[in-house]
XYZ file of C-alpha atoms in Angstrom:
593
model
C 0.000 0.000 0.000
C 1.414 3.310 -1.219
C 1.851 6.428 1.192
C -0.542 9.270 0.210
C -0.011 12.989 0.988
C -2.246 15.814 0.614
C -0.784 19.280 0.107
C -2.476 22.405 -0.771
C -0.687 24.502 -2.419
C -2.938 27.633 -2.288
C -5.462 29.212 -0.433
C -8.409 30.397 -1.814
C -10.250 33.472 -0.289
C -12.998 32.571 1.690
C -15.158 35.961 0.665
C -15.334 34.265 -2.668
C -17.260 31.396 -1.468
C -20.765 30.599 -3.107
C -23.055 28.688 -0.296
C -25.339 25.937 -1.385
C -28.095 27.041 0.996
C -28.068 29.244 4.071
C -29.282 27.058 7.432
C -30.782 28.434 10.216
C -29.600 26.716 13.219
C -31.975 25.751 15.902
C -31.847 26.611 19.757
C -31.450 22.364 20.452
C -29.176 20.116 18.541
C -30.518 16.622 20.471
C -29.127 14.366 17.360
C -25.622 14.258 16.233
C -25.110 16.564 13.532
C -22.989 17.868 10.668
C -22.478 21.216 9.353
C -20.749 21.200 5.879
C -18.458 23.561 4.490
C -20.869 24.401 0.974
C -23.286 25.608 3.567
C -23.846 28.772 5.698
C -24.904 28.378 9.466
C -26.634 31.506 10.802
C -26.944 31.010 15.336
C -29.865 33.785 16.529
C -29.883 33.441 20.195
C -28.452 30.635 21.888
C -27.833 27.160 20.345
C -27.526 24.110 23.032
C -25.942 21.130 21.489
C -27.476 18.797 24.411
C -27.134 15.261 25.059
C -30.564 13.678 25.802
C -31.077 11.984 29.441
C -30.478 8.141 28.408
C -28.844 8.396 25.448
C -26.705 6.241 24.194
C -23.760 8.024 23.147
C -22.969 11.556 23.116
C -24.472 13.988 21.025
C -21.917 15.411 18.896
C -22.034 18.409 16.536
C -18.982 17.932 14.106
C -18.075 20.976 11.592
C -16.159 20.146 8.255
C -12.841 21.880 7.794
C -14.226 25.846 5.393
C -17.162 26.279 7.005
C -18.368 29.504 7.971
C -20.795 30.013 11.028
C -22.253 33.773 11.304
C -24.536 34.966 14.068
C -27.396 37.974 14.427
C -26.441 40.625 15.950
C -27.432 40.567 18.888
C -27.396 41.956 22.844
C -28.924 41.530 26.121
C -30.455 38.285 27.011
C -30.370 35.747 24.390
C -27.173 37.170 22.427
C -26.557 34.576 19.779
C -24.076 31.977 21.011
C -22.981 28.315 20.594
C -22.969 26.220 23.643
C -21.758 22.484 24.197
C -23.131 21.640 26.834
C -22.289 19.532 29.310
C -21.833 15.246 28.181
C -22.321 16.552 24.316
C -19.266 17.048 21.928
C -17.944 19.104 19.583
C -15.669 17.738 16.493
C -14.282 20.911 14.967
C -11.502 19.931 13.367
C -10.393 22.583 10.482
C -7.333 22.906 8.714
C -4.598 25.558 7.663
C -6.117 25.524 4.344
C -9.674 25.394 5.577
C -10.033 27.522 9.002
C -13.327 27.004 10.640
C -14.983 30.658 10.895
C -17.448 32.331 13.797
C -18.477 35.373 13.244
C -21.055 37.812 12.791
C -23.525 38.226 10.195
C -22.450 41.699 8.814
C -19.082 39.957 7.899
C -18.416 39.833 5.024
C -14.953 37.908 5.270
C -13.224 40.668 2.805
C -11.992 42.652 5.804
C -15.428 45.273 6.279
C -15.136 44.690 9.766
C -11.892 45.470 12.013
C -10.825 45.660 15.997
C -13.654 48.663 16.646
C -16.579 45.461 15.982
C -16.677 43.827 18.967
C -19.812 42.673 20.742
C -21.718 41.859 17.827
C -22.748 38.575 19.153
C -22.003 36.168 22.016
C -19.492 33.676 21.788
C -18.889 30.051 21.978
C -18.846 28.100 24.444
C -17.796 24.514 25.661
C -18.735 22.656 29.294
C -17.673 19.601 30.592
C -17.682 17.549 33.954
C -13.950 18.157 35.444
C -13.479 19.549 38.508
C -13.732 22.849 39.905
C -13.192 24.474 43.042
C -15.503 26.797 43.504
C -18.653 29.624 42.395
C -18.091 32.814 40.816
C -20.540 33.934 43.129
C -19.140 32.501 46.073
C -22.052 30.252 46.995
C -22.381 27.259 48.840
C -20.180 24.336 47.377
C -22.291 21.150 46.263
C -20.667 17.840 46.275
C -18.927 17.452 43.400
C -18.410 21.929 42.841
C -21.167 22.620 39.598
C -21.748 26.110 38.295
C -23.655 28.267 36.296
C -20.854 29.887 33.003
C -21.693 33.650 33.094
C -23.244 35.879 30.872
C -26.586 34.066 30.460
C -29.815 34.743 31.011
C -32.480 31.792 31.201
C -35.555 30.465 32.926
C -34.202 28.027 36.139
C -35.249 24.975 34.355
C -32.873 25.641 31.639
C -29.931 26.341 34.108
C -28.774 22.458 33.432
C -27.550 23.285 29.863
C -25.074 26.058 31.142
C -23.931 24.073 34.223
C -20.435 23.054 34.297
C -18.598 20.782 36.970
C -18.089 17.227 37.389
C -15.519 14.440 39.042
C -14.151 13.428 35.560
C -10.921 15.108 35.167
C -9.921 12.937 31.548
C -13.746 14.240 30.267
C -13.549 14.523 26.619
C -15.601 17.463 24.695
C -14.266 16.743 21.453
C -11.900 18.467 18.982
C -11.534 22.776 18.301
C -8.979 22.612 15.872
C -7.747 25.909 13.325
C -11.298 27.781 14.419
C -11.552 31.744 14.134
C -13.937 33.574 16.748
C -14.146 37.163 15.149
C -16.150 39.807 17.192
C -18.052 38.297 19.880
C -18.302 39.324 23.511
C -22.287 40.487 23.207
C -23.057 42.415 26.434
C -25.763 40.920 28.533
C -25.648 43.604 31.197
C -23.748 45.934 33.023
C -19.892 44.450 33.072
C -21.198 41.028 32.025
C -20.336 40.318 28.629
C -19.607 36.682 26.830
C -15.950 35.625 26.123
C -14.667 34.477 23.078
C -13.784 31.230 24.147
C -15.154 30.225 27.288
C -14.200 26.674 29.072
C -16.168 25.265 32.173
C -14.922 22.358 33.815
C -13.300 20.984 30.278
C -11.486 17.741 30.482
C -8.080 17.101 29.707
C -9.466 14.669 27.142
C -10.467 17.563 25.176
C -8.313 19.159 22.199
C -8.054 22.640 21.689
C -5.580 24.349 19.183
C -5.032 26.918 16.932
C -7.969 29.244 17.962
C -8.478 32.563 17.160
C -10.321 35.063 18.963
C -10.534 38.443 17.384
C -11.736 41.851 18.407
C -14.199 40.312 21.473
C -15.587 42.695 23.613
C -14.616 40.184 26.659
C -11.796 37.864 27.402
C -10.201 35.898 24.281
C -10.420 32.828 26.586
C -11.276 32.164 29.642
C -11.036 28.955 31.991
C -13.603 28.053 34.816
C -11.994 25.179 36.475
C -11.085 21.942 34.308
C -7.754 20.466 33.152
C -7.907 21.024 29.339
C -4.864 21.882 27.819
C -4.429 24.564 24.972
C -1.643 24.896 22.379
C -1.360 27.730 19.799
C -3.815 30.037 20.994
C -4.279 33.656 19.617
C -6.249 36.522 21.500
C -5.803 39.869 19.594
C -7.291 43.190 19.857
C -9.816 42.267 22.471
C -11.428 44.617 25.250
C -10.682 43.148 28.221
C -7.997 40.604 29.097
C -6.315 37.888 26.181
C -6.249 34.762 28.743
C -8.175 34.202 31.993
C -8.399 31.168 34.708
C -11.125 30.858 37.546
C -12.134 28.511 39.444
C -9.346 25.606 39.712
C -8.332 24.898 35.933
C -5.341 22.941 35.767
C -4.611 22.865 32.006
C -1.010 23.919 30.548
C -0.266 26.140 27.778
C 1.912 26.091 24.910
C 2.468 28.678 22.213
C -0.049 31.568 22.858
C -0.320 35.513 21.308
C -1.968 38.524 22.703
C -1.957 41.720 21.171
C -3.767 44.510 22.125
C -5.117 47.952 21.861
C -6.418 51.272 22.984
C -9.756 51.280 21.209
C -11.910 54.625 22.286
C -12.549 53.782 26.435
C -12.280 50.202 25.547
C -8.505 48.975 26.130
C -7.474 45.786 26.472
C -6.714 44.981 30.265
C -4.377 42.475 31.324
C -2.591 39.731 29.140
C -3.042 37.218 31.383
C -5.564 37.704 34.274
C -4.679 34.653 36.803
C -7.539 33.241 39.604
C -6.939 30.656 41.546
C -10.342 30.465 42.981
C -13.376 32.625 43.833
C -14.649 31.492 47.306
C -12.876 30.846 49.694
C -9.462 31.485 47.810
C -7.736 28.453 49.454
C -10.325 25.701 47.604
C -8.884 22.809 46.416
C -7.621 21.381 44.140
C -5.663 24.412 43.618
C -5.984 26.393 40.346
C -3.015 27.456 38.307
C -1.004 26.582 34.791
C 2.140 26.011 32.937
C 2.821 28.097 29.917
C 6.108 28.151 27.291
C 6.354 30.013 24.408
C 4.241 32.742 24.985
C 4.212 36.454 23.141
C 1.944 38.797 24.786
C 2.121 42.515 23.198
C 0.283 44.934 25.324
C -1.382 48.511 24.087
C 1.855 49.993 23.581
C 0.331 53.299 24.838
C 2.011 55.250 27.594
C -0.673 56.804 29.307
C -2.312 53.874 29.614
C -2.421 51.356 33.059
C -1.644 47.975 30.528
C -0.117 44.865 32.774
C 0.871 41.830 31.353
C 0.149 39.798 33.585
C -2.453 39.805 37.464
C -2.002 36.770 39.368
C -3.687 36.437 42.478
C -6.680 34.467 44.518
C -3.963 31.704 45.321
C -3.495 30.795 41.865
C -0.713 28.994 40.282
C 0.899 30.792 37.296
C 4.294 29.390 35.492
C 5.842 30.861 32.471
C 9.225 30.156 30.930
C 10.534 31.083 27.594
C 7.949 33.965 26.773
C 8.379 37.157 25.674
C 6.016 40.291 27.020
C 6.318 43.790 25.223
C 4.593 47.240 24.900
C 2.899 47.066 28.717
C 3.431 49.748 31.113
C 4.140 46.842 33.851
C 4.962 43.416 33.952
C 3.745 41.479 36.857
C 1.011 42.524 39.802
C 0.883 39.781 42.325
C -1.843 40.652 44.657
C -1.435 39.772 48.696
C -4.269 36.705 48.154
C -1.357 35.433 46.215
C 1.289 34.886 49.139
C 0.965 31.370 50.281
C 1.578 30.233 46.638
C 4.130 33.084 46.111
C 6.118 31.692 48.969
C 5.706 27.968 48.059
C 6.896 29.087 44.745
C 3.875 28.276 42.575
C 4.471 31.492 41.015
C 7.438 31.160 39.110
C 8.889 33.225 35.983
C 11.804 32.247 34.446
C 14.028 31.993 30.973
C 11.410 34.758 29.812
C 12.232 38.575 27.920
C 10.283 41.806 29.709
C 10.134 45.107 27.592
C 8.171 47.729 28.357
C 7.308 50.845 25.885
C 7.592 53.003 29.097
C 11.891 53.571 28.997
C 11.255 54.696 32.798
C 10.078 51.138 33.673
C 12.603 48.598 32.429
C 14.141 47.618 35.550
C 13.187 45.026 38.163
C 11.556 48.061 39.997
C 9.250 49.632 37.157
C 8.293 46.063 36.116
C 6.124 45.408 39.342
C 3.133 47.196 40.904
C 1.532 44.515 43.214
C 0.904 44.326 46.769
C 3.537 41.856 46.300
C 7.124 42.915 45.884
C 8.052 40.456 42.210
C 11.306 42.558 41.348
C 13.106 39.203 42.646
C 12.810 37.191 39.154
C 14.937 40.125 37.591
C 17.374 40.682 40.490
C 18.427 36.928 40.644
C 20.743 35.586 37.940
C 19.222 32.367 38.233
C 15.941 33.149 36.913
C 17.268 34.774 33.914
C 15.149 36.879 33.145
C 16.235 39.372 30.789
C 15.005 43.486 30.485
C 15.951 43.276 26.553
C 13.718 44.686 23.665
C 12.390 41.176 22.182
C 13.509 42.812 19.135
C 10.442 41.723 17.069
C 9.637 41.553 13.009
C 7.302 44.449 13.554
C 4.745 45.463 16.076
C 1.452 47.017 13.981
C -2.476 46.906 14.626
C -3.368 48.001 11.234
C -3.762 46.499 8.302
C -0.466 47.357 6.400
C 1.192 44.342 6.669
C 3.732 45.523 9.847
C 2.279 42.699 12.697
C 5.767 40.525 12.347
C 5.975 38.939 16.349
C 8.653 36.632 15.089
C 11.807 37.599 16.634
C 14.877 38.803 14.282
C 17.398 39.380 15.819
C 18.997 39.264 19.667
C 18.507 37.051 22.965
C 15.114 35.525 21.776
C 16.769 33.351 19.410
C 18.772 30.974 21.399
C 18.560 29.770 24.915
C 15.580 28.017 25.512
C 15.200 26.705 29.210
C 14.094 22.571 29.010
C 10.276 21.725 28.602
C 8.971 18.929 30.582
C 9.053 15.304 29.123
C 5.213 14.760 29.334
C 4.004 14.477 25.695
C 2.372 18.025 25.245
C 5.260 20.451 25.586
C 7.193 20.903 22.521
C 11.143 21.441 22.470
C 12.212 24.717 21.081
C 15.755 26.623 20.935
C 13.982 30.152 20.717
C 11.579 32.479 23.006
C 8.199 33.518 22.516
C 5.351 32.055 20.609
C 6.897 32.222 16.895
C 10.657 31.020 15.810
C 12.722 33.466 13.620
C 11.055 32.021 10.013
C 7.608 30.601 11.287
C 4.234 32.234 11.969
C 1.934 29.414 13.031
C -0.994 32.395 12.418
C -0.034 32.780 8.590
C -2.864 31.433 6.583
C -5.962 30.844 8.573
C -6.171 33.730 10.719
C -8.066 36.438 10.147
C -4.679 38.462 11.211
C -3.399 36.784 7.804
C -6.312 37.098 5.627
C -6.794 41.200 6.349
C -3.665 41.833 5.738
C -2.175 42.475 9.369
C 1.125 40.165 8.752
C 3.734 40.527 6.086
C 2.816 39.353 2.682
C 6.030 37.537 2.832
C 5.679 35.596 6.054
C 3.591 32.733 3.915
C 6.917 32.755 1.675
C 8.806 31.409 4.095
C 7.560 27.889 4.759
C 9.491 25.350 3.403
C 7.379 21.830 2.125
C 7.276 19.565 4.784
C 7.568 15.738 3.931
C 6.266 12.523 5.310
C 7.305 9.212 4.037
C 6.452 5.679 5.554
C 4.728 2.960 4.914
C 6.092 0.133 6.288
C 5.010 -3.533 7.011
C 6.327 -6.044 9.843
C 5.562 -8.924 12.312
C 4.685 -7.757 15.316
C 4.441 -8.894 18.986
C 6.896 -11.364 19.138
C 7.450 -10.683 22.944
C 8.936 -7.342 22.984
C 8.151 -4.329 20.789
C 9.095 -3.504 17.736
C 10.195 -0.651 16.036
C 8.723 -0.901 12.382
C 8.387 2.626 11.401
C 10.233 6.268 11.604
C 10.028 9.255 9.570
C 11.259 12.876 9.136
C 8.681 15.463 9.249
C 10.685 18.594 7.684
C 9.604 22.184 6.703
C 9.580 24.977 9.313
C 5.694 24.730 11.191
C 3.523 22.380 13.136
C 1.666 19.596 10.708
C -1.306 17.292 11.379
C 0.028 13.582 10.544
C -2.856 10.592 10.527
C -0.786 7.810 11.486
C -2.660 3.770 11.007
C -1.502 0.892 12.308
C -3.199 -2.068 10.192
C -4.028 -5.773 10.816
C -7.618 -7.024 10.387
C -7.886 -4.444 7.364
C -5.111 -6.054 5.774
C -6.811 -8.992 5.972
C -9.561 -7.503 4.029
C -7.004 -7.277 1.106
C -6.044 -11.177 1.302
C -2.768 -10.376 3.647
C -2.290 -13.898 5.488
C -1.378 -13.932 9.264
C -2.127 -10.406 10.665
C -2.049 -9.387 13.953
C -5.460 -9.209 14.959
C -4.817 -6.900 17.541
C -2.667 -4.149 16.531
C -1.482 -1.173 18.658
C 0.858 1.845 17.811
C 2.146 4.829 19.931
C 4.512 7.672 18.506
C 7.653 8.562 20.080
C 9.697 11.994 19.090
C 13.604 11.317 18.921
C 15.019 11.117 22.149
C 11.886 11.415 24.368
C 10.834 8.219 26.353
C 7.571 9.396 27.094
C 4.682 8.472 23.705
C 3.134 11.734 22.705
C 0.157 9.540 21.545
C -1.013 6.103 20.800
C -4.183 4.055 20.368
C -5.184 0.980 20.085
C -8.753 0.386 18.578
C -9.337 3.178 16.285
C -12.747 3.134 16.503
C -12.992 2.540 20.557
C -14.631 5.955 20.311
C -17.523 6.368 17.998
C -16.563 10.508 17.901
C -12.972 9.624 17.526
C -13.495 7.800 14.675
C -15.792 10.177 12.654
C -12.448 12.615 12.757
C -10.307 9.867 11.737
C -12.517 8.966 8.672
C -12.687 12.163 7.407
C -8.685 12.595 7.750
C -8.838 9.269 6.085
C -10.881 10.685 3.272
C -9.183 13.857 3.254
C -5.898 12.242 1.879
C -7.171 9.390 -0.182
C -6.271 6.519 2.060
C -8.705 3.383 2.045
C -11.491 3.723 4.985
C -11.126 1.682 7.892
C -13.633 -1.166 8.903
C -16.308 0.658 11.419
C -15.657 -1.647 15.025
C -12.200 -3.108 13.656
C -9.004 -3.601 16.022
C -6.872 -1.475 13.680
C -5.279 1.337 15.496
C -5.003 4.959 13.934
C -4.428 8.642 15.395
C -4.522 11.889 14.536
C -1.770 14.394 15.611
C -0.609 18.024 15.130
C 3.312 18.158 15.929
C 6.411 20.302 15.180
C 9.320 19.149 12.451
C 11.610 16.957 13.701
C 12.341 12.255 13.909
C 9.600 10.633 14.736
C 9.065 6.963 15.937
C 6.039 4.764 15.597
C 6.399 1.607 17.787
C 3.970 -0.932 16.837
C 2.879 -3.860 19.407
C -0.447 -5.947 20.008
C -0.910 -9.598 19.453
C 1.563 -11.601 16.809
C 1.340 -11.593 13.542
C 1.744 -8.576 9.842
C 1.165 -5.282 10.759
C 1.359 -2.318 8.680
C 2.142 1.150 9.207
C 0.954 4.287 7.382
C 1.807 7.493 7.775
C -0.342 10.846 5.853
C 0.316 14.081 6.071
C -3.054 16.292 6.607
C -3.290 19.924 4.988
């Protein structure tokens, strides 16, 4: 069986797109459901995507890679929004080539609307049944912690399909892959507005990466409790802060932008806004994250209050290799923030600190807490270095000058170690971007208005993928049956399928009935993913078959033992290890564009 790759050599404007009909969306998706990218999906007023009491399986709403979801405009209660709620799924799995779009209706995807149109409609939103720690309205805990996500307004026996919370800490909510939220944040009433991105109590089983959210009159994306992780996250030009935690979450972070602005009164507040809990602020388990890699690009104005960062409410908050830029001040560690402060849960290290303000850039002007932070620039150890970043470009119009790669200077080199747990990625440089990659080329709607350099899709080499090789398996130890290169300069989505009973299918004698694969990047011990039974999970495997269709491979047998995966990871060797129960076994690798 011959390797098959899919790569798209061009990308065609999405304001040019002919729908085949334009679908009004309902207020309950009870059935699983597909949106397709030849349609247009308009949301007015909420849309619950609920799992019926009995069901069988999850109800799962999965969106094809192109497709373009606008809402009404809309305020006040009943503001157009998308909400998964809690036990249903969401498979939104776009691609570089073929972002999937939220937005509002008076969008016309050629650039009409820009960083002033914010609050046009709600947001989207995704619940699930990890823990939390506590209420944002500091009411009594119930046993396991559920609450109410804010900026809602329904009847009390509706409160179930907003409610968040749960003892499930692996809970799966599906897939929110290469998805653009453009101009959300509807206000519901005074200070209460919807976020971009909001996720309560999602489980670690969940994916989330490369989002968007752009010119939301709320947070980008905000966290109420949960353990999802997020990787290559963008929050630009929004009103209040670009990333937010409540309520216990206990995710990590890899690769995330903010850049904001001084729109009329609306600013954007913090970069990062950091809660541990609400009430009481020592609830367990303890909220806080991990981040590398981050770029956060403040207002750049210098009458302006911008911080890049507010930790307090006993949160956790851990960032290493990052570079923040154009904020008046750096770090405000509020005295609620102590006991982790002294445990040293609040840790910054490896990371570049520039401020627009000349006055500020020492370990002094940095800090304007209760709690005195000027520590991580005074000791050597922490490395932390008052440099300018020394960026492409730093520009919030549409003339091509938004560069956040660095060019030149200390953010190249020196990268501190990432932990060997599968999800953090290796890098040698600082800051979300390397010198000749710009993960938000293509499918933003940074790229597509014309915010980033006309050159910076130049750049990217042609990654490769090659394997497609065949063995005997499970022989008493594992064995090593397939490795490949992936090359080029960004992060690609490989479907990798390890094949027995399917080979069978094609009159292949003595297959493993049984097989199982994990991948393995050069030098790391620890699999970043593996599977056995492909289609264990009846969600799972609708992704997998349309990555399967997507590059021409042969579908898989619905219920068969043949293992396959999908994965998003950087250039660099890779490993498949194959095991399971004796006999051939083939691997396939695709690459998916």
């Amino acid at each position: 069986m011959k390797l098959r790759s899919l790569i798209v050599a061009s990308f065609a404007a999405l304001s040019s797109l002919a729908y085949g009909a334009t679908i009004n969306v309902p207020s309950q998706i009870t059935d699983s459901t597909t949106w397709t990218a030849d349609n247009e999906y308009i949301l007015d007023g909420y849309t619950f995507v609920i799992t019926p009491s009995g069901a069988a399986s999850p109800t799962v709403l999965t969106i094809e890679p192109g497709t373009v979801i606008k809402a009404v405009e809309s305020s006040g209660a009943g503001a157009a929004a998308l909400v998964i709620t809690r036990g249903a799924k969401i498979h939104a799995s776009g691609t570089k080539n073929e972002p999937i779009i939220f937005t509002s209706e008076l969008d016309n995807l050629n650039g009409n609307l820009g960083p002033t149109d914010t609050a046009l409609w709600g947001g989207v939103v995704i619940l699930g049944n990890a823990v939390i720690n506590s209420r944002s309205d500091g009411g009594a805990l119930s046993n396991p912690v559920e609450d109410q996500v804010e900026g809602f307004d329904l009847a009390a026996g509706d409160l179930p399909f907003i409610t968040f919370g749960g003892t499930d800490d692996a809970d799966n909510s599906g897939v929110l892959r290469y998805v653009s939220i453009r101009h959300g944040g509807a206000v519901i009433g005074t200070a209460n507005e919807i976020n971009g991105l909001t996720l309560g109590g999602v489980g670690s089983g969940t994916t989330i990466e490369y989002i968007e959210v752009f010119a939301n009159k709320d947070d980008g994306i905000e966290w109420f409790g949960g353990t999802v992780d997020v990787k290559y996250a963008a929050a630009v030009f929004g009103n209040d802060d670009g990333f937010d935690y409540d309520q216990g979450w206990r995710g990590r972070g890899q690769f995330w932008f903010v850049l904001q602005t001084d729109i009329t009164s609306d600013r954007g507040d913090k970069g990062g806004e950091h809660d541990g809990s609400t009430s009481p602020a020592d609830a367990t388990p303890i909220g806080g994250t991990t981040v590398f890699n981050a770029t956060f690009i403040g207002i750049g104005d210098a009458g302006a209050d911008n911080t890049a960062l507010n930790i307090r409410d006993n949160a956790i908050a851990k960032y290493y290799n990052s570079i923040f830029t154009d904020y008046a001040k750096m770090l405000n560690i509020e005295a609620d923030n102590q006991d982790r402060f002294d445990a040293g849960d609040v840790d910054f290290s490896n990371n570049i600190w520039w401020s627009h303000i000349g006055a500020n850039n020492n370990a002094a002007g940095l800090t304007d807490g209760d709690i005195d932070a000027s520590g991580f620039w005074t000791d050597a150890a922490k490395n932390n270095l008052i440099t300018d970043p020394l960026l492409g470009g730093i520009s919030r119009t549409t003339d091509g000058g938004l560069d956040p790669r660095p060019i030149t200077g200390a953010a190249l080199s020196g990268a501190a170690t990432v932990p060997d747990d599968g999800f953090f990625v290796q890098t040698t440089y600082k800051g979300a971007f390397s010198a000749d990659t710009n993960w938000l080329d293509g499918w933003t709607k940074l790229s597509q208005d014309g915010y980033l350099p006309t050159e910076s899709s130049s750049i990217s080499k042609v990654p490769m993928v090659a394997t497609s090789n065949r063995a005997n398996i499970g022989t008493g130890e594992e064995v090593q049956i397939a490795g490949f290169v992936l090359t080029g300069d960004e992060p690609q989505t490989i479907l990798i399928r390890g094949l027995g009973p399917e080979l069978e299918n094609q009159g292949v004698v003595g297959v493993s009935p049984d097989p199982s694969i994990a991948l393995f990047r050069a030098g790391v011990n620890t699999p970043i993913i593996s599977n056995d039974n492909w289609s264990a999970d009846e969600n799972e495997a609708i992704v997998l078959a349309a990555a399967a269709k997507q590059v021409g491979a042969p579908p898989l047998t619905a219920g068969s033992t043949d293992a396959a995966m999908l994965v998003t990871i950087e250039p660099g060797v890779y490993t498949v290890i194959a095991d399971g129960e004796p006999g051939v076994a083939l691997v396939e690798t695709f690459l998916v564009r």
